[in-house]
Every structure is written in C-alpha cells, then in structure tokens.
Short mmCIF file of C-alpha atoms in Angstrom, two decimals:
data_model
loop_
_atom_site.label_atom_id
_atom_site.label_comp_id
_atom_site.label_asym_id
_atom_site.label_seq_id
_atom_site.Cartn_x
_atom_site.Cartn_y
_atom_site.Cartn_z
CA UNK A 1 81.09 69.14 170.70
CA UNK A 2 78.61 69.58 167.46
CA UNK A 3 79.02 73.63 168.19
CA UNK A 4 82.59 73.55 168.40
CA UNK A 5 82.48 70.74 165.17
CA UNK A 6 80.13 73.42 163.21
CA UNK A 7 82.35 76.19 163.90
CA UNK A 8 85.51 74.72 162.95
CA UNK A 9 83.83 73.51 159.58
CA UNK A 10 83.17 76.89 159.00
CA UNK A 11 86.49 78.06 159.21
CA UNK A 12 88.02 75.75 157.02
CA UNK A 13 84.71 76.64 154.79
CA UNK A 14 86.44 80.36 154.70
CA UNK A 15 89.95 79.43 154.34
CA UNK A 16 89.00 77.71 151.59
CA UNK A 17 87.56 80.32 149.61
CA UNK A 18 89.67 82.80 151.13
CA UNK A 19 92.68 80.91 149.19
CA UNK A 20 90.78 80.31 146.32
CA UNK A 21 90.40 84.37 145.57
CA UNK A 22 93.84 85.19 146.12
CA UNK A 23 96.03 86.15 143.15
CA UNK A 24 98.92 83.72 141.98
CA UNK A 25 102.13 84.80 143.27
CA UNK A 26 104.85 83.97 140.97
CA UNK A 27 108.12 84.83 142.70
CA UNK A 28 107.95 88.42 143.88
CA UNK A 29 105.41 89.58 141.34
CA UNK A 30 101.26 89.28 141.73
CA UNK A 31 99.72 87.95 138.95
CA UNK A 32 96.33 89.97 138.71
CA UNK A 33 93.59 89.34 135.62
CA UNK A 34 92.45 92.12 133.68
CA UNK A 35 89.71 91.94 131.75
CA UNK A 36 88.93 94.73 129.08
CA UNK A 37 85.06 95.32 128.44
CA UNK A 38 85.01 96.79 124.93
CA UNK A 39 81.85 99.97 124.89
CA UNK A 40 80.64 100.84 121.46
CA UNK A 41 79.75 103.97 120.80
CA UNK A 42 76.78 104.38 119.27
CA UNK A 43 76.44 105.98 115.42
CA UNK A 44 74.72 109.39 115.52
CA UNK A 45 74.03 111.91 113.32
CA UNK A 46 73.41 115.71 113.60
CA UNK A 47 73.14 118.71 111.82
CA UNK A 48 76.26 121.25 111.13
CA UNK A 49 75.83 124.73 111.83
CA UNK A 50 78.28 127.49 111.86
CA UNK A 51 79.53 127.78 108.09
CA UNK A 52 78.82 131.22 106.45
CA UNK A 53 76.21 131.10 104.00
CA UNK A 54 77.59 132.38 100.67
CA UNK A 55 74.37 132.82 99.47
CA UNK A 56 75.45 135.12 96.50
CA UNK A 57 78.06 133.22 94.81
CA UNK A 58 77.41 131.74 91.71
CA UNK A 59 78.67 128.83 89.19
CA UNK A 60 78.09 129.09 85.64
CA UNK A 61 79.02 126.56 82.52
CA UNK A 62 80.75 128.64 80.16
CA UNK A 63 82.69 125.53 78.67
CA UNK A 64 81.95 123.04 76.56
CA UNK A 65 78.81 125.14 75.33
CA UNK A 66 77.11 122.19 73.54
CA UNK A 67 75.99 118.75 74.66
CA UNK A 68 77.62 116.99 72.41
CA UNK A 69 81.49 116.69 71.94
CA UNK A 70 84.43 115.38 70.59
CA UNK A 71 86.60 112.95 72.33
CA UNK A 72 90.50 115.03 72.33
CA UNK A 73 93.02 113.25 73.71
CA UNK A 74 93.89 114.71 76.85
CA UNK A 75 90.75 115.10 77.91
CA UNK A 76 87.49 117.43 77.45
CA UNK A 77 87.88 121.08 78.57
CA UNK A 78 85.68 122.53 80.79
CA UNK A 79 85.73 125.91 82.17
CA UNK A 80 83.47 128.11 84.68
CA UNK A 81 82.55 131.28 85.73
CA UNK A 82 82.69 131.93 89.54
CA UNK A 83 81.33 134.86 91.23
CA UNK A 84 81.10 136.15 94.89
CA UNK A 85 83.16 133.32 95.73
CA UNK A 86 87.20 133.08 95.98
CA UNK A 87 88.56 129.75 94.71
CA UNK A 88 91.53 128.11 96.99
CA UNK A 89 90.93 130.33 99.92
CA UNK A 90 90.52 128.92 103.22
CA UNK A 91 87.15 129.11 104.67
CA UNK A 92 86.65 131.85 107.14
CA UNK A 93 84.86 129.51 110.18
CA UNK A 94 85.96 127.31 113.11
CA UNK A 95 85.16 124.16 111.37
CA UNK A 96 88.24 124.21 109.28
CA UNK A 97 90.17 122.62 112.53
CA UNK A 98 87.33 120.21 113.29
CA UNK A 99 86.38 118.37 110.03
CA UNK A 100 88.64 117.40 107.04
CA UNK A 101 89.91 120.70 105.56
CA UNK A 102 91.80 120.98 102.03
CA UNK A 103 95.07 122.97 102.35
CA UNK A 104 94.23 124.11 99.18
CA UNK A 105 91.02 126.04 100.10
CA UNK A 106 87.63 126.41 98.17
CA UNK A 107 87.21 124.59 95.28
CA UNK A 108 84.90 122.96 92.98
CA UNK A 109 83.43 119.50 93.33
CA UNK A 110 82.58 117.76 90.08
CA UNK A 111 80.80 115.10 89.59
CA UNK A 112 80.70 112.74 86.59
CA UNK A 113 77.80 109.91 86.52
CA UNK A 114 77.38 110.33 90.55
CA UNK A 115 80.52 108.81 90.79
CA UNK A 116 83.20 110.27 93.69
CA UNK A 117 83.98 113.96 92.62
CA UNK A 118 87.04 115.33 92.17
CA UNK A 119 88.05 118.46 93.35
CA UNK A 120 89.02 121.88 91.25
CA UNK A 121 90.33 125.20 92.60
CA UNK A 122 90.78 126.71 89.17
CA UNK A 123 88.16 127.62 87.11
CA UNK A 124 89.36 125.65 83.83
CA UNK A 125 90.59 121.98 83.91
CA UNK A 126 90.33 119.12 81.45
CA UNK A 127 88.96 115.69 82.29
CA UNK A 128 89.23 112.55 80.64
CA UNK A 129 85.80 110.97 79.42
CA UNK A 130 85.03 108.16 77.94
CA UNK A 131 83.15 108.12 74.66
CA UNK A 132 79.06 107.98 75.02
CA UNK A 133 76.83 110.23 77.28
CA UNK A 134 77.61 111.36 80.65
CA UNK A 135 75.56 113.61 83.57
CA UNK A 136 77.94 116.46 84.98
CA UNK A 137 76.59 117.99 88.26
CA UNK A 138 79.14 120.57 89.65
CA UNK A 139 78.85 123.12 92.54
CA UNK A 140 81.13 125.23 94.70
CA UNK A 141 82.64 123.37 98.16
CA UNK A 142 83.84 125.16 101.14
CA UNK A 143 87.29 123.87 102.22
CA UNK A 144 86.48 121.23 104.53
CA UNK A 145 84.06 119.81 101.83
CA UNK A 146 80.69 121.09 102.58
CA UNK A 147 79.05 122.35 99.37
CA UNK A 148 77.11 125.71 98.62
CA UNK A 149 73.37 125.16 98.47
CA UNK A 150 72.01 128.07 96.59
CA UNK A 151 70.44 127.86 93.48
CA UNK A 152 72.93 129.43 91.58
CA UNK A 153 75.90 127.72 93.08
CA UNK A 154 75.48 124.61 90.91
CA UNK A 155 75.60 122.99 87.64
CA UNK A 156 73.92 119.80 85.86
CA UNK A 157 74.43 119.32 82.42
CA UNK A 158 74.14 116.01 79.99
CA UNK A 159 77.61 115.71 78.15
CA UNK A 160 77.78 113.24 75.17
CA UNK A 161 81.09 112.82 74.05
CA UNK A 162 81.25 111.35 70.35
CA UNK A 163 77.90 109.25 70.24
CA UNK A 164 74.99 108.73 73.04
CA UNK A 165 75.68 105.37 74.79
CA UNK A 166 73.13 102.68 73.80
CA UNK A 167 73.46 101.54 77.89
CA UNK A 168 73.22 105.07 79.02
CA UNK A 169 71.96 105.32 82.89
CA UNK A 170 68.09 106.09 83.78
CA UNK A 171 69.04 109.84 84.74
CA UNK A 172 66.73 112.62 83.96
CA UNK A 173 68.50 115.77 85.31
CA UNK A 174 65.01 117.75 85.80
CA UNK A 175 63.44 114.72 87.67
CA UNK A 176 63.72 114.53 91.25
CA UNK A 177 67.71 113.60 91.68
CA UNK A 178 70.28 112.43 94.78
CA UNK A 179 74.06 113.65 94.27
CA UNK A 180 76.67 111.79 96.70
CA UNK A 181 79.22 114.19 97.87
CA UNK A 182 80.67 113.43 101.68
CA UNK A 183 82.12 111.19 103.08
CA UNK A 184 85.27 109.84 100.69
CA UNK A 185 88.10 108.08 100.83
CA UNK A 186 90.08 107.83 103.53
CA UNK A 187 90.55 110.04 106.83
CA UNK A 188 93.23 110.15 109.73
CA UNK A 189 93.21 111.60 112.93
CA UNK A 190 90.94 113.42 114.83
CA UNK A 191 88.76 114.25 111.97
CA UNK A 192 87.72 110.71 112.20
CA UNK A 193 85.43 111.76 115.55
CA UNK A 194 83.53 114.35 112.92
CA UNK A 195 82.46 113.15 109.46
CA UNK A 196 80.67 115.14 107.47
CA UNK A 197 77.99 113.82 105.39
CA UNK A 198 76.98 115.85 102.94
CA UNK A 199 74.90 115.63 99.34
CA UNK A 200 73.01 117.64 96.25
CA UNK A 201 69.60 117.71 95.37
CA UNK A 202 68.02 118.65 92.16
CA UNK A 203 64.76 119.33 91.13
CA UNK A 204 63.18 118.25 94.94
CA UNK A 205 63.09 119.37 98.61
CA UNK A 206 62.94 117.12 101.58
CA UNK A 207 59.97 117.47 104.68
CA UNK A 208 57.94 115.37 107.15
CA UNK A 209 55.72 114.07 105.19
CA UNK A 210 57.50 114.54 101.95
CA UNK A 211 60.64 113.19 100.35
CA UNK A 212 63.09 112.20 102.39
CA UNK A 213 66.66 110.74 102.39
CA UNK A 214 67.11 107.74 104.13
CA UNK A 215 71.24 107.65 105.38
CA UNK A 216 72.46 104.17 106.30
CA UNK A 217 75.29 103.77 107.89
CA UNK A 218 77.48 100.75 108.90
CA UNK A 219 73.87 99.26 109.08
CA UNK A 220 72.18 101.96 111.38
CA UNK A 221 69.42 103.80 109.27
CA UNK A 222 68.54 107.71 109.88
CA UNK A 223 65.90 109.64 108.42
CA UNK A 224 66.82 113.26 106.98
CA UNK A 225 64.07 115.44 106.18
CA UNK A 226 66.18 118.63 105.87
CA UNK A 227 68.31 119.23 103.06
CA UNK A 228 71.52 120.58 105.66
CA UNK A 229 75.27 118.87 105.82
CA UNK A 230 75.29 116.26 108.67
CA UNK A 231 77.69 115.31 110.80
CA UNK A 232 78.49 111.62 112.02
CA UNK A 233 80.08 110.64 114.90
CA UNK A 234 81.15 107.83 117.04
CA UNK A 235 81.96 105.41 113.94
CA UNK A 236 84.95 103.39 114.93
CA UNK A 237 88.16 102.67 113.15
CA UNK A 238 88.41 100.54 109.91
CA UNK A 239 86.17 100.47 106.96
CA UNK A 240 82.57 102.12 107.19
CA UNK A 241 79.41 101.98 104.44
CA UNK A 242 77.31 104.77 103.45
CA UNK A 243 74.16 104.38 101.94
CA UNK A 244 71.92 106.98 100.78
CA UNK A 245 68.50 106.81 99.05
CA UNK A 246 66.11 109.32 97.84
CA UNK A 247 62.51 108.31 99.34
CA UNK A 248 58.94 109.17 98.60
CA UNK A 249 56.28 110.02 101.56
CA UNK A 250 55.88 106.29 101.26
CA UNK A 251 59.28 105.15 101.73
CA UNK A 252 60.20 104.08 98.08
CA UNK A 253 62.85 105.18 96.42
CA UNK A 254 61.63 107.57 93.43
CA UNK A 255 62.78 106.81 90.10
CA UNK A 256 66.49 107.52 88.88
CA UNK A 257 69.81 105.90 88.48
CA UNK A 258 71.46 108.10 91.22
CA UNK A 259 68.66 108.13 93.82
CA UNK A 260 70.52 104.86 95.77
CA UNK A 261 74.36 105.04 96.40
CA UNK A 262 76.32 103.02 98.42
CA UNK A 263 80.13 104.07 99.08
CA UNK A 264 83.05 102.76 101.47
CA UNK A 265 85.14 104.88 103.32
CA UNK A 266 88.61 103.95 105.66
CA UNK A 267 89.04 105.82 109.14
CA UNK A 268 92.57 104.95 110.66
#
C-alpha cells in the first residue's frame, strides 16, 4: 500500500504542474505570453575609406580682403577661389548611397565661431554677422559631408566686423585648434546605420603618444589618434550627444575655446 500511495502522489504531483504550464484557453483561441528581450547594439566607431583623395584642389579667401569690416545690411560678402575641385557635383564613390549625401553635390562648409556650418556650392554668398570679432574656418566637403584634408583645401581667418568684441572667445587660429564638422542635425533612414563623424584640425597632428581627440558619444568614449573621417554605427533611434575634445599626451585638453564641443543630433 505505501508503493501504490507514493506512486499515486506522484501523479497528482505531475498533473499538477502539468496544468499549471498550460496556456489559458479563452474560447477557441490560446492565449500564449511573449516576452520581447530588447539587445543593444553596442556604439562603435571605425575609419572610412574609399573617398578619392582630391589632393590638388584648393580654397583661397579672395573676399573680404581685410580683417576688419563693416556691418551692411544683408550681410558680409564673402567670395572664394576654388581650384581642381567642381562645386555641386556629385561625388564620384560608392559612399554617396551609404552615408548622408547632398543632392546638391560638393560644396563648401563654413564655419563661423565653431558653431554648425552651413553649406555653400557657389563660390560667393553673403552671411549675416553680428557686430564684434569672429573666427571663419572654411574648407571644401565632398557630397555626403566628408571634408578635404589637404593643406590647401582650407581657410581660417579672424573677421571683425565694426569693432573687436570686448568678450571675444580664447581662439588663437595658429595655436593648436579642433573644428566640429559631422554629425548635424537630423537624419532619416538608412543613413542612420552609418554616421559619419568627421572634423578640422589646425596647426596640430594627432599620434600614439601625441595629441589626440577624445570622441564621446551617447556616453561611450573613443580615442582617435588619426586625423581620418569616422564612421559610427549601431546608435539607436532618438536624440544622440557628441562630444569632442582636443587632448594632450597627458589627456588634458590643450588650450582654446573650440578644443571641447558638445552637439545633439536626432536619428528617426
């Protein structure tokens, strides 16, 4: 009797749990649980190859000639020489279809005060300054963004329109300098799954052991110790923050009002 008493206990023991795993029925339908794990994808960063080289164009200043001018309502005019290098054409490589691309083509990004550059494919445009002194860094962009990084592809001038500013920025444009370019504002689509991240140097280079610029992204810090466009992947939709500093060997940031940036961009 205690075998047979044992065996029916575990049975019922069975039953039990066999009942206790089986799905609600509600009428004819099952009613099954599903729960979603959400995966992150984790932030990296890696260089962009494949964009031709252009290493013969050139930007030159030919307007305003001075550093000092008047405020004219409608803006100052500013105009450029560009050689070796064809403003509003498309670039000729395969990255056109994988990062953001302008329909518009090659262009010019200028930069006023480090702030987010606007983009110029004609060689004369006028832009609206405020009075007091400015810093002007300009160089020639492919069409998805990237810019030109030869010597002679670039501009950085001091720009003082009507009187110098008594709060003027601590910029030296022959010191050691860090120009935010890439990424901006707001992209869509697939682009999202490549951002470029790109910036200008002046007057520095970066190495192991040397300067270096540090990239922080939605909280995730790289080191860059090549001065090459990036590209960053596996950010996820919704708003994302880019830092970049300029370091020492040491890790501080050298001297400058430009050499720490922090922007916001939206991916949807």
């Amino acid at each position: 009797m205690k075998i047979k008493f044992v065996s029916l206990f575990t049975l019922l023991a069975v039953l039990a749990i066999s009942c206790k795993d089986k799905p609600k029925e509600t009428g004819t339908a099952t009613e099954v649980e599903v729960v979603e794990e959400t995966v992150e994808t984790p932030i990296t960063i890696e260089k962009l190859e494949g964009s031709p080289a252009y290493a013969d164009a050139s930007l030159k200043i030919t307007k305003p000639t001075a550093e000092t001018v008047k405020a004219a309502e409608g803006g100052i005019d500013f105009a450029f020489d560009v050689q070796n290098y064809e403003l509003g054409a498309q670039t000729d490589s395969d990255l056109t279809g994988t990062l953001a691309n302008s329909d518009k083509g090659q262009h010019i990004h200028f930069i006023v005060d480090n702030d987010p550059y606007s983009a110029h494919y004609e060689p004369t445009f006028k832009k609206e300054l405020e009075e007091g002194t400015h810093y002007v860094v300009a160089f020639l962009s492919r069409s998805y963004h990237e810019s030109v990084k030869n010597p002679n592809a670039f501009i950085a001038k001091k720009v003082v329109v009507g009187a110098e500013s008594a709060d003027a920025p601590d910029v030296d444009l022959s010191d050691p300098t860090l120009i935010y370019s890439r990424p901006k504002g707001e992209y869509t689509g697939d682009v999202i799954e490549n951002l470029l991240l790109d910036f200008y140097l002046l007057n520095t280079t970066l190495s192991e052991g040397g300067n270096y610029v540090k990239a922080t992204i939605n909280g995730e810090e790289f080191k860059l110790t090549e001065w090459v466009p990036y590209v960053v992947k596996g950010l996820p939709k919704g708003e994302a923050t880019v830092k970049l500093e300029l370091l020492d060997k040491d890790g501080q940031v050298l001297p400058g009002a430009f050499n720490t940036v922090e922007r916001t961009v939206t991916l949807k």
